[in-house]
Amino acid sequence: MYQDNLILGIETSCDETGVAIYSKKQGLLANELYSQVDLHAWHGGVIPELASRLHMEKIGIMTQKALQKAGVSLSQIDTIAVTSKPGLPGALMIGVSFAKALAFAEHKKIIGVNHLEGHVFSACIEHNVPFPFVCLTVSGGHSSLYLVKGFGDFALIGHTIDDAAGEAFDKIAKVMNLPYPGGPVIEKLAEQVNFEDFFQYTRGSMQGLNFSFSGLKTSILYDLVKRGAYDLASKKFLKDDDLFFKQQVASSLLVCMGDIFEKKLALALQMHPGVQAISFVGGVACNKYLRRRLQAFADKKNIQLFYPTPKLCTDNAGMIAFVGNYLAEQNKYSDVDLSIF
Ligand code: KG4
Ligand code: ZN
């Protein structure tokens, strides 16, 4: 029998329905995910109403699956941790309402978790990441740099002023009629041409630790027009049959992204001496090329690099349950009026 605190984590902020069970003594006992990606891919991006409906359909089943996988019953759960912000309002509402109902009916404590805090500490689930560390969080919705001093003690030191890095991958992929999400497809295409920098896209002129990926996206679009690959009037990609051209664009984009990340991390380390490690998290951190680039960068700087396994990089409830665990230890419980705003 489990003697320690058991946390049930729930994640429904976007297009993944996740339920996880975390035990302080044994770590993650279950991290179940129903990915809606294929259903949204059909529309070329996330449809908020569809996301909410699918969360509603799956949340109960996923909870049962997680409990079964962990080999625990609902009565053994001490606390329910749920993503309460930020995210799609309708999608968040499903997770939070479900968590509240469960907490009320089963007499459990409840904790609202910030989705980004989940990402920031996601590498700590499997690794002993030393504090303070700099965390580069890059996903479809966020591109941020954090200075992390301890569990729950972190500060935003840089953020995107427009698009997120993953969004740039998704949008460029869409322009080239490639499937959603764009990141994995771009990586595959770039790999086939050895990650060469064919077109040398602009690295952006953002000063300081902030990012801007909207300019990069626009400059790639105009570069496509210049090369006769895109017609602005009809919004049509004209090189559907030219695999090499698509590989060149994908590869140049990825190398450019690697350069931008390196430049910002170098500045972050310079501005924050004493940092012990770098953590690379979020959906984009699944990218093996970017991991290799940042590993080489970290080696050069004589600093440790950590990244979660892919399942903990993309949206998941494991990271929410993990944060819920230390917030419970810090007695930071929420009330029944937990809100998504
Ligand atoms: O963290 P995540 O699952 O959801 C958000 O919170 O947004 O991240 C999804 C993003 C998408 O933009 C997707 O294109 C990107 O992560 N992504 C990748 C890779 N796998 C997913 N980007 C680059 N390379 C990958 N292998
Ligand atoms: Zn996320």
Tab-separated table of C-alpha atoms and ligand atoms in Angstrom:
chain	number	residue	atom	x	y	z
A	1	MET	CA	0.000	0.000	0.000
A	2	TYR	CA	1.151	3.536	-0.762
A	3	GLN	CA	2.010	5.525	2.336
A	4	ASP	CA	2.870	8.767	0.604
A	5	ASN	CA	0.847	11.583	-0.956
A	6	LEU	CA	-0.723	10.699	-4.260
A	7	ILE	CA	-1.542	13.458	-6.715
A	8	LEU	CA	-3.960	13.082	-9.605
A	9	GLY	CA	-2.973	15.552	-12.360
A	10	ILE	CA	-5.325	16.778	-15.077
A	11	GLU	CA	-4.328	18.665	-18.238
A	12	THR	CA	-6.833	20.006	-20.807
A	13	SER	CA	-5.432	23.427	-21.751
A	14	CYS	CA	-5.266	22.822	-25.506
A	15	ASP	CA	-5.599	19.698	-27.650
A	16	GLU	CA	-4.318	16.937	-25.347
A	17	THR	CA	-6.501	15.268	-22.704
A	18	GLY	CA	-4.046	14.132	-20.036
A	19	VAL	CA	-4.438	12.453	-16.659
A	20	ALA	CA	-1.480	11.377	-14.503
A	21	ILE	CA	-0.780	9.997	-11.043
A	22	TYR	CA	2.344	11.189	-9.209
A	23	SER	CA	3.723	9.737	-6.013
A	24	LYS	CA	6.424	11.592	-4.107
A	25	LYS	CA	8.080	8.318	-3.184
A	26	GLN	CA	7.837	6.559	-6.523
A	27	GLY	CA	7.544	9.328	-9.096
A	28	LEU	CA	5.127	9.096	-12.001
A	29	LEU	CA	2.928	6.024	-11.691
A	30	ALA	CA	0.855	6.873	-14.763
A	31	ASN	CA	0.870	9.557	-17.428
A	32	GLU	CA	-2.012	8.863	-19.793
A	33	LEU	CA	-2.702	10.988	-22.844
A	34	TYR	CA	-5.419	11.154	-25.427
A	35	SER	CA	-4.019	13.272	-28.240
A	36	GLN	CA	-6.564	15.113	-30.379
A	37	VAL	CA	-3.863	16.155	-32.845
A	38	ASP	CA	-5.040	13.934	-35.721
A	39	LEU	CA	-8.581	15.310	-35.487
A	40	HIS	CA	-7.391	18.930	-35.509
A	41	ALA	CA	-4.824	18.167	-38.246
A	42	TRP	CA	-7.742	17.603	-40.584
A	43	HIS	CA	-8.592	21.328	-40.152
A	44	GLY	CA	-4.953	22.493	-40.354
A	45	GLY	CA	-4.840	23.708	-36.719
A	46	VAL	CA	-6.572	23.520	-33.341
A	47	ILE	CA	-10.351	24.186	-33.409
A	48	PRO	CA	-11.242	25.366	-29.845
A	49	GLU	CA	-14.855	24.091	-29.865
A	50	LEU	CA	-13.754	20.671	-31.095
A	51	ALA	CA	-11.037	20.562	-28.409
A	52	SER	CA	-13.599	21.214	-25.636
A	53	ARG	CA	-15.981	18.548	-26.924
A	54	LEU	CA	-13.234	15.948	-27.152
A	55	HIS	CA	-11.976	16.772	-23.633
A	56	MET	CA	-15.537	16.316	-22.376
A	57	GLU	CA	-15.791	12.956	-24.111
A	58	LYS	CA	-12.431	11.616	-22.912
A	59	ILE	CA	-11.669	13.076	-19.479
A	60	GLY	CA	-13.565	10.410	-17.487
A	61	ILE	CA	-12.125	7.522	-19.480
A	62	MET	CA	-8.584	8.898	-19.193
A	63	THR	CA	-8.991	9.231	-15.410
A	64	GLN	CA	-10.039	5.595	-15.137
A	65	LYS	CA	-7.117	4.570	-17.353
A	66	ALA	CA	-4.597	6.488	-15.229
A	67	LEU	CA	-5.898	4.994	-11.967
A	68	GLN	CA	-5.808	1.523	-13.486
A	69	LYS	CA	-2.279	1.985	-14.844
A	70	ALA	CA	-1.046	3.262	-11.471
A	71	GLY	CA	-2.842	0.450	-9.653
A	72	VAL	CA	-4.549	2.814	-7.211
A	73	SER	CA	-8.177	3.621	-6.453
A	74	LEU	CA	-9.702	7.077	-6.363
A	75	SER	CA	-10.062	6.813	-2.594
A	76	GLN	CA	-6.254	6.607	-2.247
A	77	ILE	CA	-5.749	9.940	-4.065
A	78	ASP	CA	-4.972	12.840	-1.717
A	79	THR	CA	-5.014	15.845	-4.026
A	80	ILE	CA	-6.251	16.746	-7.492
A	81	ALA	CA	-3.973	19.112	-9.431
A	82	VAL	CA	-5.468	20.668	-12.548
A	83	THR	CA	-4.211	23.083	-15.197
A	84	SER	CA	-6.214	26.244	-14.534
A	85	LYS	CA	-4.408	28.662	-16.886
A	86	PRO	CA	-3.304	29.687	-19.485
A	87	GLY	CA	-5.018	27.966	-22.386
A	88	LEU	CA	-8.185	27.805	-24.478
A	89	PRO	CA	-10.974	28.915	-22.078
A	90	GLY	CA	-13.466	26.224	-23.116
A	91	ALA	CA	-10.810	23.506	-22.936
A	92	LEU	CA	-9.576	24.657	-19.497
A	93	MET	CA	-13.172	24.781	-18.219
A	94	ILE	CA	-13.643	21.067	-18.885
A	95	GLY	CA	-10.572	20.064	-16.858
A	96	VAL	CA	-11.247	22.496	-14.010
A	97	SER	CA	-14.965	21.648	-13.761
A	98	PHE	CA	-14.204	17.936	-13.799
A	99	ALA	CA	-11.501	18.356	-11.139
A	100	LYS	CA	-13.802	20.419	-8.910
A	101	ALA	CA	-16.670	17.935	-9.210
A	102	LEU	CA	-14.329	15.059	-8.395
A	103	ALA	CA	-12.785	16.928	-5.456
A	104	PHE	CA	-16.225	17.838	-4.093
A	105	ALA	CA	-17.743	14.377	-4.496
A	106	GLU	CA	-14.710	12.469	-3.208
A	107	HIS	CA	-13.598	14.969	-0.525
A	108	LYS	CA	-10.189	15.680	-2.081
A	109	LYS	CA	-8.051	18.773	-1.890
A	110	ILE	CA	-7.585	20.703	-5.136
A	111	ILE	CA	-4.686	22.710	-6.593
A	112	GLY	CA	-4.794	24.920	-9.698
A	113	VAL	CA	-1.548	24.660	-11.656
A	114	ASN	CA	-0.203	27.117	-14.210
A	115	HIS	CA	0.444	25.171	-17.405
A	116	LEU	CA	3.719	27.020	-17.995
A	117	GLU	CA	4.962	26.135	-14.513
A	118	GLY	CA	4.328	22.530	-15.557
A	119	HIS	CA	6.610	22.930	-18.578
A	120	VAL	CA	9.257	24.863	-16.605
A	121	PHE	CA	9.713	21.979	-14.126
A	122	SER	CA	9.108	19.120	-16.581
A	123	ALA	CA	12.815	18.242	-16.840
A	124	CYS	CA	12.937	17.920	-13.023
A	125	ILE	CA	10.586	14.918	-13.055
A	126	GLU	CA	13.308	12.572	-14.297
A	127	HIS	CA	16.467	14.587	-13.604
A	128	ASN	CA	18.085	16.276	-10.663
A	129	VAL	CA	18.388	19.695	-12.301
A	130	PRO	CA	20.528	21.989	-10.116
A	131	PHE	CA	19.188	25.429	-9.169
A	132	PRO	CA	19.406	28.088	-10.402
A	133	PHE	CA	18.794	27.066	-13.989
A	134	VAL	CA	17.696	28.838	-17.136
A	135	CYS	CA	14.685	27.258	-18.802
A	136	LEU	CA	13.967	27.680	-22.499
A	137	THR	CA	10.268	26.814	-22.958
A	138	VAL	CA	9.282	26.497	-26.595
A	139	SER	CA	5.931	25.163	-27.742
A	140	GLY	CA	3.124	25.952	-30.144
A	141	GLY	CA	1.822	28.664	-27.845
A	142	HIS	CA	4.879	29.892	-25.945
A	143	SER	CA	8.520	30.831	-26.384
A	144	SER	CA	9.978	32.017	-23.107
A	145	LEU	CA	13.086	32.113	-20.980
A	146	TYR	CA	12.828	31.676	-17.203
A	147	LEU	CA	15.309	31.988	-14.401
A	148	VAL	CA	14.438	29.158	-12.021
A	149	LYS	CA	15.699	29.408	-8.428
A	150	GLY	CA	13.733	26.621	-6.748
A	151	PHE	CA	10.489	24.671	-6.920
A	152	GLY	CA	7.789	27.245	-7.549
A	153	ASP	CA	10.360	30.046	-7.521
A	154	PHE	CA	10.886	31.254	-11.072
A	155	ALA	CA	10.858	34.509	-13.033
A	156	LEU	CA	10.172	35.280	-16.666
A	157	ILE	CA	13.295	36.876	-18.172
A	158	GLY	CA	12.369	36.743	-21.870
A	159	HIS	CA	9.324	36.032	-24.032
A	160	THR	CA	8.087	36.230	-27.580
A	161	ILE	CA	6.489	39.517	-28.537
A	162	ASP	CA	4.430	37.845	-31.277
A	163	ASP	CA	4.376	34.236	-32.547
A	164	ALA	CA	5.779	31.225	-30.699
A	165	ALA	CA	8.594	29.137	-32.215
A	166	GLY	CA	6.346	26.080	-32.679
A	167	GLU	CA	3.756	28.326	-34.305
A	168	ALA	CA	6.406	29.428	-36.826
A	169	PHE	CA	7.084	25.759	-37.684
A	170	ASP	CA	3.336	25.104	-37.983
A	171	LYS	CA	2.654	28.176	-40.139
A	172	ILE	CA	5.573	27.647	-42.544
A	173	ALA	CA	4.561	23.999	-42.874
A	174	LYS	CA	0.996	25.093	-43.671
A	175	VAL	CA	2.256	27.487	-46.371
A	176	MET	CA	4.070	24.518	-47.982
A	177	ASN	CA	0.940	22.310	-47.722
A	178	LEU	CA	2.641	20.080	-45.152
A	179	PRO	CA	0.547	18.435	-42.407
A	180	TYR	CA	-0.101	19.843	-38.908
A	181	PRO	CA	1.799	19.954	-36.589
A	182	GLY	CA	4.643	21.282	-38.697
A	183	GLY	CA	7.564	20.783	-36.297
A	184	PRO	CA	8.069	17.022	-36.695
A	185	VAL	CA	7.618	17.221	-40.502
A	186	ILE	CA	10.112	20.084	-40.789
A	187	GLU	CA	12.587	18.054	-38.724
A	188	LYS	CA	12.215	15.000	-40.987
A	189	LEU	CA	12.695	17.044	-44.173
A	190	ALA	CA	15.722	18.883	-42.762
A	191	GLU	CA	17.318	15.609	-41.707
A	192	GLN	CA	17.236	14.363	-45.302
A	193	VAL	CA	19.559	17.219	-46.361
A	194	ASN	CA	21.806	17.095	-43.291
A	195	PHE	CA	20.593	20.306	-41.658
A	196	GLU	CA	22.363	22.559	-44.127
A	197	ASP	CA	21.726	26.310	-44.095
A	198	PHE	CA	20.709	26.794	-47.741
A	199	PHE	CA	18.823	30.096	-47.648
A	200	GLN	CA	20.256	31.817	-44.556
A	201	TYR	CA	17.037	33.366	-43.278
A	202	THR	CA	17.149	36.454	-41.089
A	203	ARG	CA	18.049	35.721	-37.457
A	204	GLY	CA	15.875	38.624	-36.301
A	205	SER	CA	16.907	41.879	-34.742
A	206	MET	CA	15.287	41.490	-31.297
A	207	GLN	CA	17.473	42.980	-28.606
A	208	GLY	CA	17.706	41.491	-25.126
A	209	LEU	CA	16.127	38.196	-24.142
A	210	ASN	CA	12.815	38.580	-26.001
A	211	PHE	CA	11.983	36.654	-29.165
A	212	SER	CA	10.089	37.583	-32.323
A	213	PHE	CA	9.151	34.854	-34.779
A	214	SER	CA	6.536	36.720	-36.784
A	215	GLY	CA	9.266	38.579	-38.737
A	216	LEU	CA	11.014	35.287	-39.516
A	217	LYS	CA	7.754	33.805	-40.801
A	218	THR	CA	7.095	36.843	-43.027
A	219	SER	CA	10.648	36.939	-44.363
A	220	ILE	CA	10.423	33.240	-45.286
A	221	LEU	CA	7.116	33.880	-47.021
A	222	TYR	CA	8.668	36.705	-49.107
A	223	ASP	CA	11.717	34.553	-49.804
A	224	LEU	CA	9.352	31.861	-51.157
A	225	VAL	CA	7.705	34.487	-53.397
A	226	LYS	CA	11.138	35.668	-54.598
A	227	ARG	CA	12.076	32.084	-55.510
A	228	GLY	CA	8.829	31.571	-57.441
A	229	ALA	CA	7.534	29.089	-54.854
A	230	TYR	CA	4.508	31.014	-53.554
A	231	ASP	CA	1.824	33.148	-55.158
A	232	LEU	CA	0.637	35.839	-52.759
A	233	ALA	CA	-2.544	36.680	-54.701
A	234	SER	CA	-3.950	33.138	-54.750
A	235	LYS	CA	-2.099	32.113	-51.544
A	236	LYS	CA	-0.834	29.024	-53.326
A	237	PHE	CA	2.407	27.107	-52.826
A	238	LEU	CA	3.820	26.392	-56.273
A	239	LYS	CA	6.494	23.777	-55.528
A	240	ASP	CA	4.422	20.913	-54.190
A	241	ASP	CA	6.313	18.414	-56.343
A	242	ASP	CA	9.788	19.773	-55.545
A	243	LEU	CA	10.889	17.707	-52.550
A	244	PHE	CA	14.419	19.142	-52.543
A	245	PHE	CA	13.073	22.692	-52.329
A	246	LYS	CA	10.883	21.791	-49.327
A	247	GLN	CA	13.875	20.113	-47.690
A	248	GLN	CA	15.943	23.255	-48.258
A	249	VAL	CA	13.311	25.523	-46.664
A	250	ALA	CA	12.825	23.160	-43.690
A	251	SER	CA	16.545	22.785	-43.114
A	252	SER	CA	17.275	26.531	-43.369
A	253	LEU	CA	14.412	27.263	-40.929
A	254	LEU	CA	15.669	24.755	-38.386
A	255	VAL	CA	19.267	25.988	-38.510
A	256	CYS	CA	18.003	29.558	-38.123
A	257	MET	CA	15.934	28.539	-35.084
A	258	GLY	CA	18.984	26.833	-33.546
A	259	ASP	CA	21.034	30.003	-34.002
A	260	ILE	CA	18.334	32.161	-32.383
A	261	PHE	CA	18.054	29.835	-29.353
A	262	GLU	CA	21.825	29.729	-28.909
A	263	LYS	CA	22.143	33.500	-29.123
A	264	LYS	CA	19.436	34.093	-26.506
A	265	LEU	CA	20.792	31.432	-24.158
A	266	ALA	CA	24.305	32.892	-24.430
A	267	LEU	CA	22.911	36.284	-23.435
A	268	ALA	CA	20.855	34.786	-20.590
A	269	LEU	CA	23.968	33.095	-19.156
A	270	GLN	CA	25.914	36.324	-19.485
A	271	MET	CA	23.183	38.347	-17.743
A	272	HIS	CA	22.681	35.771	-14.982
A	273	PRO	CA	26.050	34.519	-13.768
A	274	GLY	CA	25.827	31.636	-11.307
A	275	VAL	CA	23.355	29.681	-13.411
A	276	GLN	CA	24.080	25.956	-12.968
A	277	ALA	CA	22.221	24.417	-15.883
A	278	ILE	CA	19.994	24.891	-18.917
A	279	SER	CA	16.680	23.145	-19.334
A	280	PHE	CA	15.063	22.846	-22.780
A	281	VAL	CA	11.327	22.031	-22.610
A	282	GLY	CA	8.013	22.213	-24.506
A	283	GLY	CA	6.902	20.527	-27.729
A	284	VAL	CA	9.750	22.001	-29.799
A	285	ALA	CA	12.262	20.412	-27.374
A	286	CYS	CA	11.327	17.048	-28.981
A	287	ASN	CA	13.502	18.165	-31.893
A	288	LYS	CA	16.661	16.060	-31.951
A	289	TYR	CA	18.633	18.507	-34.088
A	290	LEU	CA	17.892	21.383	-31.684
A	291	ARG	CA	18.816	19.144	-28.728
A	292	ARG	CA	22.164	18.346	-30.360
A	293	ARG	CA	22.777	22.023	-31.098
A	294	LEU	CA	22.024	23.044	-27.511
A	295	GLN	CA	24.073	20.138	-26.145
A	296	ALA	CA	27.103	21.323	-28.157
A	297	PHE	CA	26.447	24.871	-26.939
A	298	ALA	CA	26.187	23.746	-23.303
A	299	ASP	CA	29.380	21.666	-23.604
A	300	LYS	CA	31.186	24.710	-24.968
A	301	LYS	CA	29.926	26.791	-22.035
A	302	ASN	CA	30.784	23.986	-19.612
A	303	ILE	CA	27.244	23.852	-18.279
A	304	GLN	CA	24.764	20.958	-18.002
A	305	LEU	CA	21.795	20.663	-20.361
A	306	PHE	CA	18.588	18.823	-19.431
A	307	TYR	CA	15.526	18.014	-21.500
A	308	PRO	CA	12.555	15.777	-20.716
A	309	THR	CA	11.660	12.637	-22.674
A	310	PRO	CA	9.372	13.550	-25.611
A	311	LYS	CA	6.267	12.418	-23.690
A	312	LEU	CA	7.032	15.046	-21.031
A	313	CYS	CA	8.016	17.739	-23.588
A	314	THR	CA	4.622	18.024	-25.260
A	315	ASP	CA	1.523	18.823	-23.207
A	316	ASN	CA	0.928	16.167	-20.551
A	317	ALA	CA	-0.610	15.764	-17.103
A	318	GLY	CA	2.566	14.282	-15.579
A	319	MET	CA	4.124	17.733	-15.304
A	320	ILE	CA	0.907	19.105	-13.754
A	321	ALA	CA	0.826	16.338	-11.131
A	322	PHE	CA	4.540	16.928	-10.405
A	323	VAL	CA	3.961	20.660	-9.756
A	324	GLY	CA	0.824	19.755	-7.763
A	325	ASN	CA	3.011	17.584	-5.541
A	326	TYR	CA	5.423	20.329	-4.496
A	327	LEU	CA	2.622	22.925	-4.218
A	328	ALA	CA	0.851	20.522	-1.825
A	329	GLU	CA	4.081	20.245	0.179
A	330	GLN	CA	4.162	24.050	0.303
A	331	ASN	CA	0.504	24.014	1.415
A	332	LYS	CA	-0.541	26.033	-1.643
A	333	TYR	CA	-3.991	24.543	-2.097
A	334	SER	CA	-6.759	26.239	-4.072
A	335	ASP	CA	-10.372	26.848	-3.048
A	336	VAL	CA	-13.546	25.488	-4.585
A	337	ASP	CA	-13.860	28.810	-6.425
A	338	LEU	CA	-10.719	28.006	-8.475
A	339	SER	CA	-11.111	29.945	-11.706
A	340	ILE	CA	-9.555	29.731	-15.166
A	341	PHE	CA	-9.006	33.517	-15.232
B	1	KG4	O1	4.003	21.688	-25.978
B	1	KG4	P1	3.123	21.382	-27.145
B	1	KG4	O2	2.685	19.961	-27.342
B	1	KG4	O3	1.802	22.191	-27.108
B	1	KG4	C1	1.739	23.539	-26.770
B	1	KG4	O4	1.679	23.849	-25.539
B	1	KG4	O5	1.755	24.340	-27.711
B	1	KG4	O6	3.881	21.906	-28.448
B	1	KG4	C2	3.382	21.748	-29.752
B	1	KG4	C3	4.360	22.393	-30.726
B	1	KG4	C4	3.836	22.424	-32.167
B	1	KG4	O7	3.986	23.748	-32.643
B	1	KG4	C5	4.750	21.455	-32.886
B	1	KG4	O8	4.966	21.822	-34.250
B	1	KG4	C6	6.025	21.519	-32.077
B	1	KG4	O9	5.595	21.647	-30.742
B	1	KG4	N1	6.832	20.314	-32.221
B	1	KG4	C7	8.047	20.295	-32.796
B	1	KG4	C8	8.464	18.942	-32.817
B	1	KG4	N2	7.486	18.181	-32.240
B	1	KG4	C9	6.491	19.041	-31.883
B	1	KG4	N3	8.784	21.293	-33.275
B	1	KG4	C10	9.976	20.974	-33.804
B	1	KG4	N4	10.448	19.697	-33.879
B	1	KG4	C11	9.728	18.660	-33.400
B	1	KG4	N5	10.187	17.424	-33.483
B	2	ZN	ZN	2.182	23.463	-23.424
